[in-house]
Amino acid sequence: MSQRHVSFLETGRSRPRRDTILRLCAALDVPLRDQNALLLLAGLPANFEETPLGTGSTAPYAAALGRTLAAHAPYPGVIVNGWWDIVRLNDPGRQLLGDLDGENLAALLLRDGPLRTRLENSPAVARAVLGRLRRDARRAPFDARLAELCTLAEAECGPSAGDSVAICPTFRVGDAMIRTFSLVGELTTAHDITLDELRVELLYPADEASALALERIAPA
């Protein structure tokens, strides 16, 4: 694509074609939801569907994600969408975090409540949540809900808090101290908005004592 043509698109002298918009979006790593919005702004039909997880073309992916969570036991695993709403938890996740399906994980980690009460290092976790939210917001700068979550995180951490994306929660459960780190995964071949926005958070024990504690509290 020539510099002249890109300049004409930027100034409105040329009207972008469908393939041009999709090429630019791919180069700029634009989320599928925003790609649809850009196509609509250009007077073109949307290119990507948003299918409820577990139905239609998303069914095989939902099954694979379910197997991933089940296989991760006795360690906690959670699936969230692009706004950090909890989509699924495995049984160890419910045991450690609570029965939180449909709740917003970012808000739970930032606001006072049962989950945050269990966190021994809640300030560090809040800063990491802020860093992750800022990264998400940079990728989708017009998303009002992500902007609201960033505001909530900045109110908790302070607007000048530095970015940190490593979330390593330490939980106190009874007399046990459970130190964890997380592995975050996503679907790299997503063709649907629902799949594009999903994130899998798998918690692992950071030491042997934490592993034993997680095994003890996990459901049989």
Short mmCIF file of C-alpha atoms in Angstrom, two decimals, residues 120-194:
data_model
loop_
_atom_site.label_atom_id
_atom_site.label_comp_id
_atom_site.label_asym_id
_atom_site.label_seq_id
_atom_site.Cartn_x
_atom_site.Cartn_y
_atom_site.Cartn_z
CA GLU A 120 -1.94 -10.68 51.47
CA ASN A 121 -0.40 -8.48 48.76
CA SER A 122 -3.49 -6.62 47.52
CA PRO A 123 -1.61 -3.33 46.74
CA ALA A 124 0.81 -5.16 44.42
CA VAL A 125 -2.05 -7.06 42.79
CA ALA A 126 -3.98 -3.80 42.28
CA ARG A 127 -0.98 -2.23 40.51
CA ALA A 128 -0.68 -5.27 38.26
CA VAL A 129 -4.40 -5.08 37.45
CA LEU A 130 -3.95 -1.40 36.58
CA GLY A 131 -1.08 -2.25 34.23
CA ARG A 132 -3.11 -4.95 32.48
CA LEU A 133 -6.15 -2.68 32.17
CA ARG A 134 -4.04 0.12 30.68
CA ARG A 135 -2.62 -2.33 28.14
CA ASP A 136 -6.13 -3.50 27.23
CA ALA A 137 -7.35 0.09 26.96
CA ARG A 138 -4.47 1.04 24.64
CA ARG A 139 -5.56 -1.75 22.31
CA ALA A 140 -9.22 -0.63 22.44
CA PRO A 141 -9.00 3.13 23.16
CA PHE A 142 -12.71 3.85 22.56
CA ASP A 143 -14.01 1.16 24.94
CA ALA A 144 -15.92 3.05 27.64
CA ARG A 145 -16.11 0.12 30.04
CA LEU A 146 -12.36 -0.49 29.97
CA ALA A 147 -11.86 3.22 30.59
CA GLU A 148 -14.13 2.99 33.66
CA LEU A 149 -12.14 0.05 35.01
CA CYS A 150 -8.90 1.99 34.47
CA THR A 151 -10.37 4.90 36.44
CA LEU A 152 -11.31 2.52 39.26
CA ALA A 153 -7.79 1.06 39.31
CA GLU A 154 -6.15 4.50 39.26
CA ALA A 155 -8.34 5.60 42.16
CA GLU A 156 -7.07 2.62 44.13
CA CYS A 157 -3.39 2.82 43.11
CA GLY A 158 -3.00 6.51 42.27
CA PRO A 159 -2.89 7.88 38.71
CA SER A 160 0.91 8.00 38.70
CA ALA A 161 1.31 4.30 39.53
CA GLY A 162 3.65 2.53 37.16
CA ASP A 163 2.51 -0.25 34.84
CA SER A 164 3.11 -3.83 35.91
CA VAL A 165 1.37 -6.72 34.17
CA ALA A 166 2.62 -9.61 36.31
CA ILE A 167 -0.13 -10.67 38.72
CA CYS A 168 1.26 -12.88 41.51
CA PRO A 169 -1.44 -13.06 44.19
CA THR A 170 -0.69 -14.40 47.65
CA PHE A 171 -3.75 -15.79 49.44
CA ARG A 172 -4.30 -16.58 53.09
CA VAL A 173 -6.70 -19.48 53.57
CA GLY A 174 -6.99 -20.45 57.22
CA ASP A 175 -3.44 -20.90 58.48
CA ALA A 176 -2.06 -21.49 54.99
CA MET A 177 -0.23 -18.90 52.90
CA ILE A 178 -0.65 -19.69 49.20
CA ARG A 179 1.76 -17.92 46.85
CA THR A 180 0.83 -18.09 43.19
CA PHE A 181 1.75 -16.87 39.73
CA SER A 182 -0.45 -16.83 36.66
CA LEU A 183 -0.17 -18.06 33.10
CA VAL A 184 -2.41 -16.12 30.71
CA GLY A 185 -3.55 -17.65 27.43
CA GLU A 186 -5.70 -16.56 24.52
CA LEU A 187 -7.02 -18.02 21.28
CA THR A 188 -4.73 -16.88 18.49
CA THR A 189 -6.97 -18.09 15.65
CA ALA A 190 -10.17 -16.44 16.85
CA HIS A 191 -12.66 -15.67 14.09
CA ASP A 192 -15.48 -14.56 16.40
CA ILE A 193 -15.62 -11.53 18.72
CA THR A 194 -16.48 -13.69 21.73
#
